[in-house]
């Protein structure tokens, strides 16, 4: 029987050239019909997963040999996107909205690079194939008409509304938040079509906002019954027989405590510290042995793998494991026996680990301490707490002593410690925000932080030395270009950092943070330094952690809420039970799995972070709703070409748009990250303290607009201000897409459809004329500048129904309604040019598929005929005058003697560079 490996060996061979399946059949010398069927099956599977591709001549080859780049689409609300390549060394590829094909944000795709900058660094490309769809369901607000409806997605990166036919409403009514399953994906003018599968409730109902975020990120709300049944089988307590049978070390007589927040329920780490006779410290970090209860390959394990981690939203926690485990037998509750994995470390006077031991254990914690109480004992010396916890007070003092020395050692080593504020949002019983307070990072938090860091480093180094399959937490060196830009930025403030653009030790960055402590530029430089760094992630290989200046680092201390910790717990216990090594077969299996687990865990972590950020942002916006007009002190946290972001003392962030700076014209200097006044030379830079007034809050975008307290009002209408957001009642966040979708607007649109129907029927009269458009010959193929001479002259009303004239696909049919001054028949058009005669390539209508955003590759040179980008305006499907109803696809009009016979056809697509979306 033919195997997948045999096929890949042929395709990956050095002398291979693209072959058809018949040629591969001969190459593999296949004789049996069953082998031929298997070959076709293998080729289809390999093509489906993106391992190989088939070109337009139906020959198979490797993507990298066909100049294709595989990666993930990162879309922007304005329609364009970037490809984030899977190959680390390959740069990001800009994709114009015209070249997206059917791809949406998050999809895994193949992209063909079509142009490069003169230096070869920046690239543009087009999507040639979607490999994996990320968006199968969309969450948004439903807006319905009589015969069809739309869903306005919550995710702004999905920049076109979802069309919903009436039979797919699923009982949804106007203004409700819904979940829709995508039936067909957007292509050309055809928008994505969806079917409503769940109605969450009205968008203004309590709790629907958080529920929408949960559905948007496809987070699971509950566990399936079979998972719960498996969790219920876990015991409530452990027995002495278990302890003896497993040979666990008994630590139940030690002063071991947990230190967590007041509202924490999953207590998975406990600590103790002792002073040894030689003057050294012995630190014990004891972590719940979750792997003992969650067996590899079990349903619980598969569910935990899929979730990746627990997600901590504003008003709830979505756990990785059922509460039966996370809050029960796996939680280190006080005064009860619990199974643990322990890491004991002996530190000398230089805080160097001179001895360590990792072993299975059983503990019984003495107390369940909170950060607040430990702080009050150590800093406030609260008499009541000193008396209550008298047997442990000396232990806490010893913990502080060790933790501060560990902290100093890390600083000497060069670990970069960013001290940014975090917020806690206080909600009432109805889920409404009533206060926002800063999370305190007191000595108690620092104690646990330092102890966990020490254990994670020790465990990572130990198992790296053993060379067993493991998961590491890595933080790669900063990108060279970003680091050079940061060095240039810091030099503007007179700070010189030791090192070169391609190699800077984190110690130099930490020294800079110490030098600017308390200075005016502290916030700006810290922020820009953080932005120059890469994100930490999981890996099967240990390449070090730049931010911690550590050669080895892992996540060992939270197996209840992080899947990588659970995985390495199993490896640790298996190595311990097998005398310090793994069996060869087991080693090979784990080696084959670790890279996939690392990637899955990193991806799920990003989803969790995005969901947590979304809920924080929406609750912060809701908190500021009743504070419009109030004044606050804040600092400039970011400066951009369209304005500056201001962060208030309570961590709420809002935007002052460039158009709201009315005292001068301001220019953005991207090197120094400042706004500079043209006439006054006034400068706004990151870190400046200013007084702002809350101008408006947009609960659809969850954004806040500020204005400067002393800024003079513009003489122009507010909507004419440069960069100013239009009032909510005029149009919504999508640049005019949603403002015409309310009930009144929908009724008005329906009426216009009726008028348009009469106008379309009137095309049978001799007054019908064809207004051809002209192709201005833009430099980039496919970006046509459309201009209707008839529309420009104002003689006819353009009804945007594509004509059947093959030589000019951009033609439109002009209709004279016979009612005096011609009127534009709205509601029919999918790409009708405006009467001004201006370039309409940026007018987005239903299913147009046009993006029109200038590529950053040519950001310094504005493309000819490319006006400022704006979002699509959806007018609705095409009206079929013959059938007398609304059609979801385009229609073609025969403009011959019959006077406009309507023929159904496929929606017209923009002519691509090649006739097929397949590699050459």
PDB file of C-alpha atoms in Angstrom, residues 391-540:
ATOM      1  CA  UNK A 391       3.912  31.139  64.683  1.00  0.00           C
ATOM      2  CA  UNK A 392       4.517  32.269  61.089  1.00  0.00           C
ATOM      3  CA  UNK A 393       5.673  35.883  61.497  1.00  0.00           C
ATOM      4  CA  UNK A 394       9.389  35.006  61.535  1.00  0.00           C
ATOM      5  CA  UNK A 395       8.904  32.865  58.448  1.00  0.00           C
ATOM      6  CA  UNK A 396       7.351  35.807  56.607  1.00  0.00           C
ATOM      7  CA  UNK A 397      10.277  38.046  57.593  1.00  0.00           C
ATOM      8  CA  UNK A 398      12.699  35.424  56.317  1.00  0.00           C
ATOM      9  CA  UNK A 399      10.718  35.187  53.063  1.00  0.00           C
ATOM     10  CA  UNK A 400      11.010  38.938  52.590  1.00  0.00           C
ATOM     11  CA  UNK A 401      14.739  38.831  53.276  1.00  0.00           C
ATOM     12  CA  UNK A 402      15.328  36.101  50.699  1.00  0.00           C
ATOM     13  CA  UNK A 403      12.973  37.591  48.098  1.00  0.00           C
ATOM     14  CA  UNK A 404      14.627  41.025  48.201  1.00  0.00           C
ATOM     15  CA  UNK A 405      18.070  39.479  47.752  1.00  0.00           C
ATOM     16  CA  UNK A 406      16.810  37.394  44.826  1.00  0.00           C
ATOM     17  CA  UNK A 407      15.354  40.549  43.330  1.00  0.00           C
ATOM     18  CA  UNK A 408      18.656  42.377  43.653  1.00  0.00           C
ATOM     19  CA  UNK A 409      20.482  39.440  42.094  1.00  0.00           C
ATOM     20  CA  UNK A 410      18.133  39.476  39.087  1.00  0.00           C
ATOM     21  CA  UNK A 411      18.684  43.204  38.678  1.00  0.00           C
ATOM     22  CA  UNK A 412      22.476  42.716  38.712  1.00  0.00           C
ATOM     23  CA  UNK A 413      22.095  39.956  36.165  1.00  0.00           C
ATOM     24  CA  UNK A 414      20.187  42.329  33.913  1.00  0.00           C
ATOM     25  CA  UNK A 415      16.554  41.185  34.084  1.00  0.00           C
ATOM     26  CA  UNK A 416      14.314  43.884  32.658  1.00  0.00           C
ATOM     27  CA  UNK A 417      11.618  44.767  35.181  1.00  0.00           C
ATOM     28  CA  UNK A 418       8.751  46.871  33.840  1.00  0.00           C
ATOM     29  CA  UNK A 419       6.689  48.407  36.612  1.00  0.00           C
ATOM     30  CA  UNK A 420       3.416  49.167  34.810  1.00  0.00           C
ATOM     31  CA  UNK A 421       0.139  49.665  36.616  1.00  0.00           C
ATOM     32  CA  UNK A 422      -2.633  47.069  36.343  1.00  0.00           C
ATOM     33  CA  UNK A 423      -6.272  47.765  37.080  1.00  0.00           C
ATOM     34  CA  UNK A 424      -9.044  45.890  38.820  1.00  0.00           C
ATOM     35  CA  UNK A 425     -12.577  46.760  37.721  1.00  0.00           C
ATOM     36  CA  UNK A 426     -15.186  46.615  40.477  1.00  0.00           C
ATOM     37  CA  UNK A 427     -18.662  45.540  39.314  1.00  0.00           C
ATOM     38  CA  UNK A 428     -22.029  45.723  41.052  1.00  0.00           C
ATOM     39  CA  UNK A 429     -24.504  42.848  41.254  1.00  0.00           C
ATOM     40  CA  UNK A 430     -25.814  43.663  37.763  1.00  0.00           C
ATOM     41  CA  UNK A 431     -22.371  43.594  36.194  1.00  0.00           C
ATOM     42  CA  UNK A 432     -22.040  47.361  35.852  1.00  0.00           C
ATOM     43  CA  UNK A 433     -18.634  48.934  36.653  1.00  0.00           C
ATOM     44  CA  UNK A 434     -18.707  51.122  39.758  1.00  0.00           C
ATOM     45  CA  UNK A 435     -14.990  51.715  40.285  1.00  0.00           C
ATOM     46  CA  UNK A 436     -11.567  51.071  38.796  1.00  0.00           C
ATOM     47  CA  UNK A 437      -8.655  50.629  41.197  1.00  0.00           C
ATOM     48  CA  UNK A 438      -4.994  49.894  40.651  1.00  0.00           C
ATOM     49  CA  UNK A 439      -3.717  46.464  41.596  1.00  0.00           C
ATOM     50  CA  UNK A 440      -1.137  46.789  44.320  1.00  0.00           C
ATOM     51  CA  UNK A 441       2.269  45.211  43.829  1.00  0.00           C
ATOM     52  CA  UNK A 442       3.380  45.073  47.442  1.00  0.00           C
ATOM     53  CA  UNK A 443       6.135  43.104  49.135  1.00  0.00           C
ATOM     54  CA  UNK A 444       3.798  40.101  49.391  1.00  0.00           C
ATOM     55  CA  UNK A 445       3.344  39.934  45.607  1.00  0.00           C
ATOM     56  CA  UNK A 446       7.094  40.360  45.159  1.00  0.00           C
ATOM     57  CA  UNK A 447       7.817  37.439  47.498  1.00  0.00           C
ATOM     58  CA  UNK A 448       5.697  35.016  45.483  1.00  0.00           C
ATOM     59  CA  UNK A 449       6.940  36.430  42.181  1.00  0.00           C
ATOM     60  CA  UNK A 450      10.607  35.908  43.089  1.00  0.00           C
ATOM     61  CA  UNK A 451      10.042  32.414  44.484  1.00  0.00           C
ATOM     62  CA  UNK A 452       8.137  31.270  41.397  1.00  0.00           C
ATOM     63  CA  UNK A 453      10.806  32.697  39.079  1.00  0.00           C
ATOM     64  CA  UNK A 454      13.514  30.840  40.985  1.00  0.00           C
ATOM     65  CA  UNK A 455      11.640  27.524  40.802  1.00  0.00           C
ATOM     66  CA  UNK A 456      10.855  27.930  37.109  1.00  0.00           C
ATOM     67  CA  UNK A 457      14.502  28.603  36.247  1.00  0.00           C
ATOM     68  CA  UNK A 458      15.798  25.733  38.363  1.00  0.00           C
ATOM     69  CA  UNK A 459      13.362  23.194  36.898  1.00  0.00           C
ATOM     70  CA  UNK A 460      14.077  24.326  33.323  1.00  0.00           C
ATOM     71  CA  UNK A 461      17.848  24.053  33.722  1.00  0.00           C
ATOM     72  CA  UNK A 462      17.603  20.669  35.460  1.00  0.00           C
ATOM     73  CA  UNK A 463      15.573  18.991  32.702  1.00  0.00           C
ATOM     74  CA  UNK A 464      17.459  20.715  29.891  1.00  0.00           C
ATOM     75  CA  UNK A 465      20.602  19.112  31.301  1.00  0.00           C
ATOM     76  CA  UNK A 466      18.868  15.712  31.347  1.00  0.00           C
ATOM     77  CA  UNK A 467      17.966  16.264  27.661  1.00  0.00           C
ATOM     78  CA  UNK A 468      14.447  14.932  28.001  1.00  0.00           C
ATOM     79  CA  UNK A 469      11.510  16.312  25.989  1.00  0.00           C
ATOM     80  CA  UNK A 470      10.287  19.440  27.752  1.00  0.00           C
ATOM     81  CA  UNK A 471       8.385  22.692  27.265  1.00  0.00           C
ATOM     82  CA  UNK A 472      10.194  25.978  27.829  1.00  0.00           C
ATOM     83  CA  UNK A 473       9.071  29.551  28.110  1.00  0.00           C
ATOM     84  CA  UNK A 474      11.263  31.574  25.761  1.00  0.00           C
ATOM     85  CA  UNK A 475      11.623  35.268  25.012  1.00  0.00           C
ATOM     86  CA  UNK A 476      13.649  35.902  21.870  1.00  0.00           C
ATOM     87  CA  UNK A 477      16.033  38.802  21.396  1.00  0.00           C
ATOM     88  CA  UNK A 478      14.402  42.005  20.133  1.00  0.00           C
ATOM     89  CA  UNK A 479      14.053  42.587  16.418  1.00  0.00           C
ATOM     90  CA  UNK A 480      17.177  44.367  15.186  1.00  0.00           C
ATOM     91  CA  UNK A 481      15.325  47.118  13.337  1.00  0.00           C
ATOM     92  CA  UNK A 482      12.978  47.842  16.253  1.00  0.00           C
ATOM     93  CA  UNK A 483      15.889  47.884  18.678  1.00  0.00           C
ATOM     94  CA  UNK A 484      17.836  50.325  16.524  1.00  0.00           C
ATOM     95  CA  UNK A 485      14.806  52.585  16.361  1.00  0.00           C
ATOM     96  CA  UNK A 486      14.525  52.459  20.151  1.00  0.00           C
ATOM     97  CA  UNK A 487      18.212  53.309  20.586  1.00  0.00           C
ATOM     98  CA  UNK A 488      17.752  56.329  18.326  1.00  0.00           C
ATOM     99  CA  UNK A 489      14.630  57.323  20.236  1.00  0.00           C
ATOM    100  CA  UNK A 490      16.359  57.085  23.644  1.00  0.00           C
ATOM    101  CA  UNK A 491      19.265  59.160  22.342  1.00  0.00           C
ATOM    102  CA  UNK A 492      16.838  62.069  21.789  1.00  0.00           C
ATOM    103  CA  UNK A 493      16.632  62.282  25.590  1.00  0.00           C
ATOM    104  CA  UNK A 494      20.412  62.152  25.993  1.00  0.00           C
ATOM    105  CA  UNK A 495      20.590  58.467  26.999  1.00  0.00           C
ATOM    106  CA  UNK A 496      23.315  56.324  25.480  1.00  0.00           C
ATOM    107  CA  UNK A 497      22.894  52.551  25.765  1.00  0.00           C
ATOM    108  CA  UNK A 498      25.919  50.294  25.667  1.00  0.00           C
ATOM    109  CA  UNK A 499      25.890  47.805  22.845  1.00  0.00           C
ATOM    110  CA  UNK A 500      25.123  47.736  19.155  1.00  0.00           C
ATOM    111  CA  UNK A 501      21.917  47.499  17.194  1.00  0.00           C
ATOM    112  CA  UNK A 502      22.331  43.754  16.666  1.00  0.00           C
ATOM    113  CA  UNK A 503      23.396  42.906  20.223  1.00  0.00           C
ATOM    114  CA  UNK A 504      22.331  44.585  23.450  1.00  0.00           C
ATOM    115  CA  UNK A 505      22.497  42.793  26.762  1.00  0.00           C
ATOM    116  CA  UNK A 506      19.310  43.137  28.802  1.00  0.00           C
ATOM    117  CA  UNK A 507      21.498  44.509  31.612  1.00  0.00           C
ATOM    118  CA  UNK A 508      21.988  47.682  29.567  1.00  0.00           C
ATOM    119  CA  UNK A 509      18.229  48.093  29.203  1.00  0.00           C
ATOM    120  CA  UNK A 510      17.641  47.477  32.906  1.00  0.00           C
ATOM    121  CA  UNK A 511      20.306  50.053  33.739  1.00  0.00           C
ATOM    122  CA  UNK A 512      18.469  52.562  31.573  1.00  0.00           C
ATOM    123  CA  UNK A 513      15.217  51.854  33.433  1.00  0.00           C
ATOM    124  CA  UNK A 514      17.024  52.518  36.716  1.00  0.00           C
ATOM    125  CA  UNK A 515      18.573  55.737  35.378  1.00  0.00           C
ATOM    126  CA  UNK A 516      15.208  57.183  34.328  1.00  0.00           C
ATOM    127  CA  UNK A 517      13.384  56.180  37.524  1.00  0.00           C
ATOM    128  CA  UNK A 518      11.339  59.179  38.632  1.00  0.00           C
ATOM    129  CA  UNK A 519      12.332  61.256  35.613  1.00  0.00           C
ATOM    130  CA  UNK A 520       9.807  62.883  33.269  1.00  0.00           C
ATOM    131  CA  UNK A 521      10.772  60.600  30.410  1.00  0.00           C
ATOM    132  CA  UNK A 522      10.388  57.402  32.468  1.00  0.00           C
ATOM    133  CA  UNK A 523       6.998  56.456  31.040  1.00  0.00           C
ATOM    134  CA  UNK A 524       7.826  57.269  27.437  1.00  0.00           C
ATOM    135  CA  UNK A 525      11.115  55.361  27.379  1.00  0.00           C
ATOM    136  CA  UNK A 526       9.713  52.352  29.281  1.00  0.00           C
ATOM    137  CA  UNK A 527       6.787  52.157  26.881  1.00  0.00           C
ATOM    138  CA  UNK A 528       8.940  52.369  23.770  1.00  0.00           C
ATOM    139  CA  UNK A 529      11.347  49.785  25.173  1.00  0.00           C
ATOM    140  CA  UNK A 530       8.513  47.349  25.772  1.00  0.00           C
ATOM    141  CA  UNK A 531       7.205  47.870  22.229  1.00  0.00           C
ATOM    142  CA  UNK A 532      10.620  47.070  20.776  1.00  0.00           C
ATOM    143  CA  UNK A 533      10.577  43.600  22.334  1.00  0.00           C
ATOM    144  CA  UNK A 534       9.016  40.380  21.085  1.00  0.00           C
ATOM    145  CA  UNK A 535       6.306  38.426  22.841  1.00  0.00           C
ATOM    146  CA  UNK A 536       7.247  35.508  25.051  1.00  0.00           C
ATOM    147  CA  UNK A 537       5.969  32.105  23.938  1.00  0.00           C
ATOM    148  CA  UNK A 538       6.296  28.375  24.533  1.00  0.00           C
ATOM    149  CA  UNK A 539       8.857  26.234  22.750  1.00  0.00           C
ATOM    150  CA  UNK A 540      10.162  22.675  22.728  1.00  0.00           C
TER     151      UNK A 540
END
